[in-house]
Short mmCIF file of C-alpha atoms in Angstrom, two decimals:
data_model
loop_
_atom_site.label_atom_id
_atom_site.label_comp_id
_atom_site.label_asym_id
_atom_site.label_seq_id
_atom_site.Cartn_x
_atom_site.Cartn_y
_atom_site.Cartn_z
CA UNK A 146 -6.83 0.25 13.29
CA UNK A 147 -6.45 -0.74 9.64
CA UNK A 148 -10.11 -0.03 8.96
CA UNK A 149 -9.69 3.42 10.52
CA UNK A 150 -6.67 4.11 8.33
CA UNK A 151 -8.60 3.10 5.20
CA UNK A 152 -11.36 5.50 6.18
CA UNK A 153 -9.18 8.45 7.19
CA UNK A 154 -5.99 8.34 5.12
CA UNK A 155 -5.42 8.74 1.35
CA UNK A 156 -4.35 5.16 0.71
CA UNK A 157 -2.87 4.44 -2.70
CA UNK A 158 -5.33 1.84 -4.03
CA UNK A 159 -3.06 1.10 -6.95
CA UNK A 160 -2.68 -2.66 -7.65
CA UNK A 161 0.71 -2.27 -9.31
CA UNK A 162 2.26 -0.31 -6.43
CA UNK A 163 0.57 -2.51 -3.83
CA UNK A 164 1.99 -5.57 -5.59
CA UNK A 165 5.46 -4.03 -5.71
CA UNK A 166 5.63 -2.90 -2.09
CA UNK A 167 4.29 -6.24 -0.81
CA UNK A 168 6.75 -8.18 -2.95
CA UNK A 169 9.60 -6.07 -1.57
CA UNK A 170 8.34 -6.33 2.00
CA UNK A 171 7.83 -10.08 1.87
CA UNK A 172 11.34 -10.62 0.50
CA UNK A 173 12.43 -9.25 3.88
CA UNK A 174 9.76 -10.99 5.95
CA UNK A 175 10.73 -14.45 4.70
CA UNK A 176 14.18 -13.97 6.29
CA UNK A 177 12.90 -12.41 9.54
CA UNK A 178 12.73 -14.24 12.86
CA UNK A 179 9.65 -14.52 15.11
CA UNK A 180 7.14 -13.93 12.31
CA UNK A 181 3.82 -15.31 13.52
CA UNK A 182 1.46 -13.98 10.85
CA UNK A 183 1.44 -12.58 7.33
CA UNK A 184 2.43 -8.95 6.85
CA UNK A 185 0.46 -6.34 4.93
CA UNK A 186 2.31 -3.42 3.36
CA UNK A 187 0.44 -0.37 2.11
CA UNK A 188 1.22 3.08 0.74
CA UNK A 189 -0.26 6.41 1.84
CA UNK A 190 -0.31 9.21 -0.70
CA UNK A 191 1.68 11.80 1.19
CA UNK A 192 4.86 13.69 0.27
CA UNK A 193 5.93 13.78 3.92
CA UNK A 194 8.70 11.32 4.71
CA UNK A 195 7.25 8.71 7.01
CA UNK A 196 6.83 4.99 7.63
CA UNK A 197 5.22 3.17 10.55
CA UNK A 198 4.20 -0.28 11.72
CA UNK A 199 1.59 -1.58 14.10
CA UNK A 200 -0.04 -4.76 15.31
CA UNK A 201 -0.66 -7.74 13.05
CA UNK A 202 2.20 -6.97 10.71
CA UNK A 203 0.72 -3.83 9.16
CA UNK A 204 3.39 -1.55 7.70
CA UNK A 205 2.56 1.80 6.12
CA UNK A 206 4.91 3.74 3.83
CA UNK A 207 4.35 7.30 2.64
CA UNK A 208 4.79 7.79 -1.11
CA UNK A 209 7.26 10.59 -0.40
CA UNK A 210 9.62 8.15 1.29
CA UNK A 211 9.74 5.98 -1.85
CA UNK A 212 10.58 8.94 -4.08
CA UNK A 213 13.28 10.16 -1.65
CA UNK A 214 15.11 6.82 -1.73
CA UNK A 215 17.80 6.57 -4.41
CA UNK A 216 18.15 2.78 -4.31
CA UNK A 217 15.94 -0.17 -3.49
CA UNK A 218 18.28 -1.04 -0.62
CA UNK A 219 17.55 2.35 0.97
CA UNK A 220 13.80 1.74 0.72
CA UNK A 221 14.21 -1.84 1.94
CA UNK A 222 16.21 -0.58 4.95
CA UNK A 223 13.23 1.46 6.17
CA UNK A 224 10.80 -1.42 5.63
CA UNK A 225 13.19 -3.83 7.37
CA UNK A 226 13.42 -1.44 10.31
CA UNK A 227 9.61 -1.32 10.61
CA UNK A 228 9.34 -5.11 10.30
CA UNK A 229 11.81 -5.36 13.17
CA UNK A 230 9.67 -3.12 15.37
CA UNK A 231 6.85 -5.62 14.84
CA UNK A 232 8.82 -8.84 15.27
CA UNK A 233 10.48 -7.47 18.43
CA UNK A 234 7.03 -6.47 19.77
CA UNK A 235 8.14 -2.90 20.53
CA UNK A 236 4.70 -1.33 20.21
CA UNK A 237 3.00 -4.13 22.11
CA UNK A 238 5.57 -3.96 24.90
CA UNK A 239 5.14 -0.19 25.09
CA UNK A 240 1.37 -0.44 25.44
CA UNK A 241 1.72 -3.19 28.02
CA UNK A 242 3.95 -0.92 30.07
CA UNK A 243 1.52 1.98 29.66
CA UNK A 244 -1.42 -0.13 30.81
CA UNK A 245 0.48 -1.20 33.93
CA UNK A 246 1.47 2.34 34.82
CA UNK A 247 -1.75 4.19 34.10
CA UNK A 248 -5.48 3.38 34.04
CA UNK A 249 -5.88 4.11 30.33
CA UNK A 250 -8.73 2.76 28.28
CA UNK A 251 -7.83 0.58 25.32
CA UNK A 252 -9.63 2.95 22.99
CA UNK A 253 -7.65 5.97 24.23
CA UNK A 254 -4.35 4.18 23.75
CA UNK A 255 -5.22 2.81 20.31
CA UNK A 256 -6.55 6.10 18.99
CA UNK A 257 -3.50 7.96 20.28
CA UNK A 258 -1.11 5.38 18.87
CA UNK A 259 -2.85 5.45 15.49
CA UNK A 260 -2.69 9.24 15.28
CA UNK A 261 0.93 9.35 16.39
CA UNK A 262 2.03 6.74 13.89
CA UNK A 263 0.25 8.27 10.90
CA UNK A 264 0.53 11.95 11.85
CA UNK A 265 3.05 12.43 14.68
CA UNK A 266 2.53 16.18 15.13
CA UNK A 267 -1.18 15.63 15.78
CA UNK A 268 -0.78 12.31 17.55
CA UNK A 269 1.73 13.58 20.09
CA UNK A 270 -0.77 16.18 21.25
CA UNK A 271 -3.51 13.56 21.48
CA UNK A 272 -1.31 11.24 23.50
CA UNK A 273 -0.18 14.03 25.77
CA UNK A 274 -3.80 14.92 26.49
CA UNK A 275 -4.73 11.29 27.08
CA UNK A 276 -1.75 10.49 29.27
CA UNK A 277 -1.72 13.77 31.18
CA UNK A 278 1.70 14.73 32.52
CA UNK A 279 3.27 11.29 32.19
CA UNK A 280 6.91 11.10 31.21
CA UNK A 281 5.89 8.26 28.88
CA UNK A 282 3.47 10.46 26.94
CA UNK A 283 5.05 10.08 23.50
CA UNK A 284 4.85 7.16 21.12
CA UNK A 285 8.50 7.59 20.22
CA UNK A 286 10.18 4.26 20.56
CA UNK A 287 12.84 4.28 23.28
CA UNK A 288 16.49 4.51 22.32
CA UNK A 289 16.82 0.83 23.17
CA UNK A 290 13.95 -0.03 20.84
CA UNK A 291 15.49 1.97 18.03
CA UNK A 292 18.90 0.39 18.51
CA UNK A 293 17.36 -3.06 18.52
CA UNK A 294 15.32 -2.32 15.37
CA UNK A 295 18.48 -0.96 13.71
CA UNK A 296 20.48 -4.05 14.65
CA UNK A 297 17.80 -6.54 13.60
CA UNK A 298 16.78 -4.53 10.53
CA UNK A 299 20.30 -4.12 9.14
CA UNK A 300 21.02 -7.82 9.61
CA UNK A 301 17.71 -8.60 7.91
CA UNK A 302 18.69 -6.34 5.02
CA UNK A 303 21.91 -8.28 4.44
CA UNK A 304 20.22 -11.67 4.85
CA UNK A 305 17.66 -10.70 2.20
CA UNK A 306 20.26 -9.84 -0.44
CA UNK A 307 20.22 -6.06 -0.08
CA UNK A 308 23.13 -3.73 0.62
CA UNK A 309 23.27 -3.20 4.43
CA UNK A 310 24.78 0.25 3.78
CA UNK A 311 21.31 1.26 2.57
CA UNK A 312 20.25 1.87 6.18
CA UNK A 313 22.91 4.40 7.28
CA UNK A 314 22.86 5.96 3.80
CA UNK A 315 19.13 6.67 3.97
CA UNK A 316 19.05 7.93 7.55
CA UNK A 317 22.13 10.02 6.89
CA UNK A 318 20.45 11.53 3.84
CA UNK A 319 17.40 12.44 5.93
CA UNK A 320 19.51 13.98 8.68
CA UNK A 321 21.36 16.19 6.18
CA UNK A 322 18.26 17.16 4.23
CA UNK A 323 16.31 18.31 7.29
CA UNK A 324 19.12 19.46 9.59
CA UNK A 325 18.28 23.16 9.37
CA UNK A 326 14.53 22.98 8.81
CA UNK A 327 12.13 24.14 11.50
CA UNK A 328 9.69 21.33 10.75
CA UNK A 329 11.29 17.90 10.40
CA UNK A 330 9.44 15.18 8.50
CA UNK A 331 7.02 12.93 10.34
CA UNK A 332 9.46 10.05 10.36
CA UNK A 333 12.08 12.01 12.31
CA UNK A 334 9.55 12.73 15.05
CA UNK A 335 9.06 9.01 15.69
CA UNK A 336 12.53 7.87 14.59
CA UNK A 337 15.11 10.50 15.64
CA UNK A 338 18.48 10.05 13.90
CA UNK A 339 21.25 11.74 15.88
CA UNK A 340 24.78 11.50 14.46
CA UNK A 341 25.67 8.82 17.00
CA UNK A 342 22.91 6.56 15.73
CA UNK A 343 23.96 7.01 12.11
CA UNK A 344 27.56 6.22 13.06
CA UNK A 345 26.48 3.10 14.95
CA UNK A 346 24.46 1.98 11.92
CA UNK A 347 27.48 2.46 9.63
CA UNK A 348 29.70 0.42 11.94
CA UNK A 349 27.07 -2.31 12.14
CA UNK A 350 26.62 -2.37 8.36
CA UNK A 351 30.42 -2.51 7.82
CA UNK A 352 30.53 -5.60 10.01
CA UNK A 353 28.27 -7.44 7.57
CA UNK A 354 29.05 -8.74 4.12
CA UNK A 355 28.70 -5.83 1.72
CA UNK A 356 26.42 -6.69 -1.16
CA UNK A 357 26.17 -3.83 -3.61
CA UNK A 358 22.88 -4.90 -5.19
CA UNK A 359 22.18 -4.32 -8.86
CA UNK A 360 19.79 -1.47 -9.65
CA UNK A 361 16.17 -2.60 -9.59
CA UNK A 362 13.98 -1.92 -12.62
CA UNK A 363 10.80 -2.40 -10.60
CA UNK A 364 11.99 0.15 -8.03
CA UNK A 365 12.67 2.64 -10.81
CA UNK A 366 9.26 1.92 -12.37
CA UNK A 367 7.52 2.37 -9.00
CA UNK A 368 9.20 5.77 -8.51
CA UNK A 369 8.24 6.82 -12.04
CA UNK A 370 4.64 5.72 -11.46
CA UNK A 371 4.36 7.69 -8.22
CA UNK A 372 5.78 10.79 -9.91
CA UNK A 373 3.49 10.50 -12.94
CA UNK A 374 0.30 9.50 -11.16
CA UNK A 375 0.49 11.15 -7.76
CA UNK A 376 2.85 14.15 -7.94
CA UNK A 377 2.75 17.35 -10.01
CA UNK A 378 0.60 17.99 -13.08
CA UNK A 379 0.64 16.00 -16.32
CA UNK A 380 2.32 18.86 -18.19
CA UNK A 381 5.00 19.27 -15.53
CA UNK A 382 5.68 15.55 -15.47
CA UNK A 383 5.97 15.34 -19.25
CA UNK A 384 8.62 18.07 -19.08
CA UNK A 385 10.44 16.29 -16.22
CA UNK A 386 10.62 12.92 -18.01
CA UNK A 387 11.48 14.41 -21.40
CA UNK A 388 14.30 16.39 -19.77
CA UNK A 389 15.63 13.20 -18.13
CA UNK A 390 15.62 11.44 -21.51
CA UNK A 391 17.34 14.37 -23.21
CA UNK A 392 20.08 14.60 -20.56
CA UNK A 393 20.28 10.80 -20.17
CA UNK A 394 19.73 11.33 -16.46
CA UNK A 395 18.45 7.90 -15.50
CA UNK A 396 19.39 4.45 -14.28
CA UNK A 397 16.88 2.72 -16.53
CA UNK A 398 15.75 4.41 -19.73
CA UNK A 399 12.70 2.09 -19.72
CA UNK A 400 11.54 3.56 -16.39
CA UNK A 401 11.78 7.14 -17.68
CA UNK A 402 9.90 6.19 -20.86
CA UNK A 403 7.29 4.49 -18.70
CA UNK A 404 6.88 7.62 -16.60
CA UNK A 405 6.57 9.68 -19.79
CA UNK A 406 3.89 7.32 -21.14
CA UNK A 407 1.88 7.58 -17.92
CA UNK A 408 2.17 11.37 -18.01
CA UNK A 409 1.02 11.45 -21.64
CA UNK A 410 -1.93 9.26 -20.67
CA UNK A 411 -2.84 11.65 -17.86
CA UNK A 412 -2.64 14.46 -20.44
CA UNK A 413 -5.06 12.49 -22.69
CA UNK A 414 -2.42 11.90 -25.35
CA UNK A 415 -3.44 8.27 -25.66
CA UNK A 416 -1.85 7.39 -28.99
CA UNK A 417 1.55 8.71 -27.93
CA UNK A 418 1.30 6.80 -24.65
CA UNK A 419 0.25 3.63 -26.51
CA UNK A 420 3.25 3.76 -28.83
CA UNK A 421 5.71 3.92 -25.90
CA UNK A 422 3.96 1.24 -23.81
CA UNK A 423 3.59 -1.24 -26.67
CA UNK A 424 7.30 -0.87 -27.36
CA UNK A 425 8.16 -1.43 -23.68
CA UNK A 426 5.90 -4.47 -23.41
CA UNK A 427 7.36 -6.03 -26.55
CA UNK A 428 10.74 -6.02 -24.78
CA UNK A 429 9.38 -7.34 -21.46
CA UNK A 430 6.16 -9.27 -22.15
CA UNK A 431 5.22 -10.16 -18.56
CA UNK A 432 5.96 -6.80 -16.95
CA UNK A 433 2.82 -5.87 -15.01
CA UNK A 434 3.72 -2.18 -14.79
CA UNK A 435 3.46 -2.00 -18.58
CA UNK A 436 0.43 -4.29 -18.89
CA UNK A 437 -1.55 -2.28 -16.34
CA UNK A 438 -0.89 1.04 -18.09
CA UNK A 439 -1.53 -0.40 -21.52
CA UNK A 440 -4.90 -1.76 -20.35
CA UNK A 441 -5.94 1.78 -19.42
CA UNK A 442 -4.82 3.02 -22.83
CA UNK A 443 -6.67 0.29 -24.73
CA UNK A 444 -9.86 1.07 -22.80
CA UNK A 445 -9.57 4.75 -23.72
CA UNK A 446 -8.84 3.98 -27.39
CA UNK A 447 -11.69 1.41 -27.51
CA UNK A 448 -9.27 -1.41 -28.41
CA UNK A 449 -10.79 -3.79 -25.89
CA UNK A 450 -9.95 -6.92 -27.88
CA UNK A 451 -6.24 -6.13 -27.57
CA UNK A 452 -6.60 -5.66 -23.81
CA UNK A 453 -8.51 -8.92 -23.39
CA UNK A 454 -6.01 -10.96 -25.42
CA UNK A 455 -3.08 -9.55 -23.43
CA UNK A 456 -4.74 -10.03 -20.04
CA UNK A 457 -6.15 -13.47 -20.82
CA UNK A 458 -2.62 -14.71 -21.55
CA UNK A 459 -1.27 -13.14 -18.36
CA UNK A 460 -4.15 -14.62 -16.34
CA UNK A 461 -3.19 -18.12 -17.48
CA UNK A 462 0.40 -17.42 -16.47
CA UNK A 463 -0.39 -15.63 -13.18
CA UNK A 464 -3.85 -16.65 -11.92
CA UNK A 465 -5.18 -14.61 -9.01
CA UNK A 466 -2.45 -12.01 -9.34
CA UNK A 467 -4.13 -8.80 -8.24
CA UNK A 468 -2.77 -6.63 -11.09
CA UNK A 469 -3.82 -9.12 -13.76
CA UNK A 470 -7.17 -10.04 -12.19
CA UNK A 471 -8.33 -6.49 -11.53
CA UNK A 472 -7.28 -5.22 -14.95
CA UNK A 473 -8.84 -8.26 -16.64
CA UNK A 474 -12.09 -7.77 -14.73
CA UNK A 475 -12.15 -4.09 -15.60
CA UNK A 476 -11.61 -4.82 -19.30
CA UNK A 477 -14.36 -7.46 -19.22
CA UNK A 478 -16.76 -4.93 -17.69
CA UNK A 479 -15.86 -2.37 -20.36
CA UNK A 480 -16.63 -4.97 -23.04
CA UNK A 481 -19.97 -5.85 -21.33
CA UNK A 482 -18.83 -9.39 -20.45
CA UNK A 483 -20.33 -9.16 -16.99
CA UNK A 484 -20.75 -12.87 -16.21
CA UNK A 485 -17.08 -13.55 -16.97
CA UNK A 486 -16.02 -10.60 -14.80
CA UNK A 487 -18.27 -11.81 -11.96
CA UNK A 488 -16.76 -15.30 -11.93
CA UNK A 489 -13.21 -13.91 -12.11
CA UNK A 490 -13.75 -11.55 -9.17
CA UNK A 491 -15.62 -14.07 -7.03
CA UNK A 492 -12.79 -16.58 -7.47
CA UNK A 493 -10.22 -13.92 -6.64
CA UNK A 494 -12.02 -12.82 -3.46
CA UNK A 495 -12.09 -16.42 -2.24
CA UNK A 496 -8.30 -16.46 -2.08
CA UNK A 497 -7.72 -12.73 -1.45
CA UNK A 498 -10.63 -11.57 0.72
CA UNK A 499 -10.89 -7.93 1.64
CA UNK A 500 -9.54 -6.44 -1.58
CA UNK A 501 -11.14 -3.00 -1.80
CA UNK A 502 -10.81 -2.60 -5.57
CA UNK A 503 -12.17 -6.08 -6.31
CA UNK A 504 -15.32 -5.32 -4.30
CA UNK A 505 -15.67 -1.97 -6.05
CA UNK A 506 -15.53 -3.54 -9.52
CA UNK A 507 -17.83 -6.36 -8.42
CA UNK A 508 -20.39 -3.79 -7.26
CA UNK A 509 -20.38 -2.34 -10.78
CA UNK A 510 -20.76 -5.83 -12.26
CA UNK A 511 -23.83 -6.57 -10.15
CA UNK A 512 -25.29 -3.17 -10.94
CA UNK A 513 -24.89 -3.76 -14.68
CA UNK A 514 -26.59 -7.16 -14.30
CA UNK A 515 -29.40 -5.66 -12.20
CA UNK A 516 -28.54 -8.03 -9.32
CA UNK A 517 -29.64 -5.56 -6.67
CA UNK A 518 -29.37 -7.87 -3.66
CA UNK A 519 -25.76 -8.76 -4.44
CA UNK A 520 -24.92 -5.18 -5.41
CA UNK A 521 -26.03 -3.84 -2.02
CA UNK A 522 -24.36 -6.74 -0.19
CA UNK A 523 -21.07 -5.99 -1.94
CA UNK A 524 -21.40 -2.29 -1.10
CA UNK A 525 -21.81 -3.41 2.49
CA UNK A 526 -18.46 -5.20 2.32
CA UNK A 527 -16.82 -1.99 1.12
CA UNK A 528 -18.25 0.03 4.02
CA UNK A 529 -17.13 -2.68 6.45
CA UNK A 530 -13.56 -2.42 5.15
CA UNK A 531 -13.74 1.25 6.17
CA UNK A 532 -15.09 0.39 9.63
CA UNK A 533 -18.47 1.97 8.79
CA UNK A 534 -20.47 -0.95 10.15
CA UNK A 535 -23.78 0.90 10.48
CA UNK A 536 -23.72 1.82 6.80
CA UNK A 537 -22.63 -1.71 5.92
CA UNK A 538 -25.64 -3.13 7.79
CA UNK A 539 -27.93 -0.61 6.06
CA UNK A 540 -26.70 -1.79 2.65
CA UNK A 541 -27.16 -5.43 3.60
CA UNK A 542 -30.67 -4.83 4.89
CA UNK A 543 -31.52 -3.00 1.67
CA UNK A 544 -30.08 -5.90 -0.31
CA UNK A 545 -32.17 -8.36 1.68
CA UNK A 546 -35.30 -6.67 0.35
CA UNK A 547 -34.24 -7.64 -3.19
CA UNK A 548 -33.36 -11.29 -2.55
CA UNK A 549 -36.57 -12.49 -4.25
CA UNK A 550 -36.76 -15.70 -2.22
CA UNK A 551 -33.19 -16.80 -2.95
CA UNK A 552 -32.53 -18.85 0.23
CA UNK A 553 -28.73 -18.96 -0.11
CA UNK A 554 -28.41 -15.21 -0.69
CA UNK A 555 -30.84 -14.50 2.18
CA UNK A 556 -28.84 -16.66 4.61
CA UNK A 557 -25.56 -15.13 3.55
CA UNK A 558 -26.85 -11.57 4.00
CA UNK A 559 -28.38 -12.41 7.40
CA UNK A 560 -25.09 -13.92 8.56
CA UNK A 561 -23.10 -10.88 7.46
CA UNK A 562 -25.54 -8.53 9.21
CA UNK A 563 -25.01 -10.41 12.47
CA UNK A 564 -21.23 -10.37 12.00
CA UNK A 565 -21.09 -6.64 11.28
CA UNK A 566 -23.41 -5.81 14.19
CA UNK A 567 -21.14 -7.85 16.44
CA UNK A 568 -18.08 -5.94 15.19
CA UNK A 569 -19.84 -2.63 15.76
CA UNK A 570 -20.71 -3.62 19.33
CA UNK A 571 -17.08 -4.58 20.00
CA UNK A 572 -15.95 -1.13 18.91
CA UNK A 573 -18.59 0.51 21.10
CA UNK A 574 -17.47 -1.54 24.11
CA UNK A 575 -13.91 -0.28 23.56
#
């Protein structure tokens, strides 16, 4: 299912935002009960308000949901709710019940579930077609499931140091915002919020220790980054951030300045962006939001030495951090230090296998070094991450033709071909 999502949805392959949302999610996971595997949190570039979870601890959040939230506790409440759906096995229990009641194929159920989670308006139709006239034809969690996820999620919110009022506040905000609209957001199709449910959530939250959490700089920076990079035009965003600075309409001035710097960068005003980012980084030397943006600026202004000095220091402090590693590798490639970039990325992929961006940069590294066998093999890994196993095998077979009697590379490519063919056959059998 995750490979299908990578192939079909506009995932935000942004190391800084991925790092932020996984840090936030794992702060909740470490306090959750019945966690049997690591969770993966990802962001889909979509202004629709939605979040969903499915097997194996995969939790997707639409970018529009992050920008709608006013506090980190509100955002954490949605993530905690989705974590609770996973730990309480709601989706698994629902599919088990479906399989007992109807002779559905696994593929039909999975494809319908996937569509309904990511795009409820389309998915509901697909499920209705698949499940005929069944009364259980929607993926909406039952009222009992929702109540349980609310109860567990709100408790999890408090246990993790967030304000439990974030849950009723956010759902109440959604209910008010979309009360009179003909088309509710995707999240309300799978997570209806009647007044009774909001009231129950408020009562439940009041029963817990109230912890008004301090405003989060990283949350404010994440919102500013989404606005500057993924919403509106550069000119519009410059006007938005400059207006916020002028009216002092912000929680953190640093976050608004950061958003302005990103918008200036998108508008190719590199020197103006550099001035702001260097000032921000001087006040917060290990902030990866700033370091990531400043790396992009230094590459554009051909100040690669500055980028390498900054990233080398951060790499010693935070080895194998995805933001640092990927920016460092990119800067090394830009400065034609391909061998150093290759070693850095290979080491990173040993501990963090399956990173899409790392494979993409590594493909460029091998291409620059004219290592055709490894270049095609790495392209194969990228296609496999998208579930395109036939194309992955094609790339590997092409790479095999360039191995030039390198026994280790030949064996590795042969093994991966067999593995990908096996995965493809499993999908066909479904």
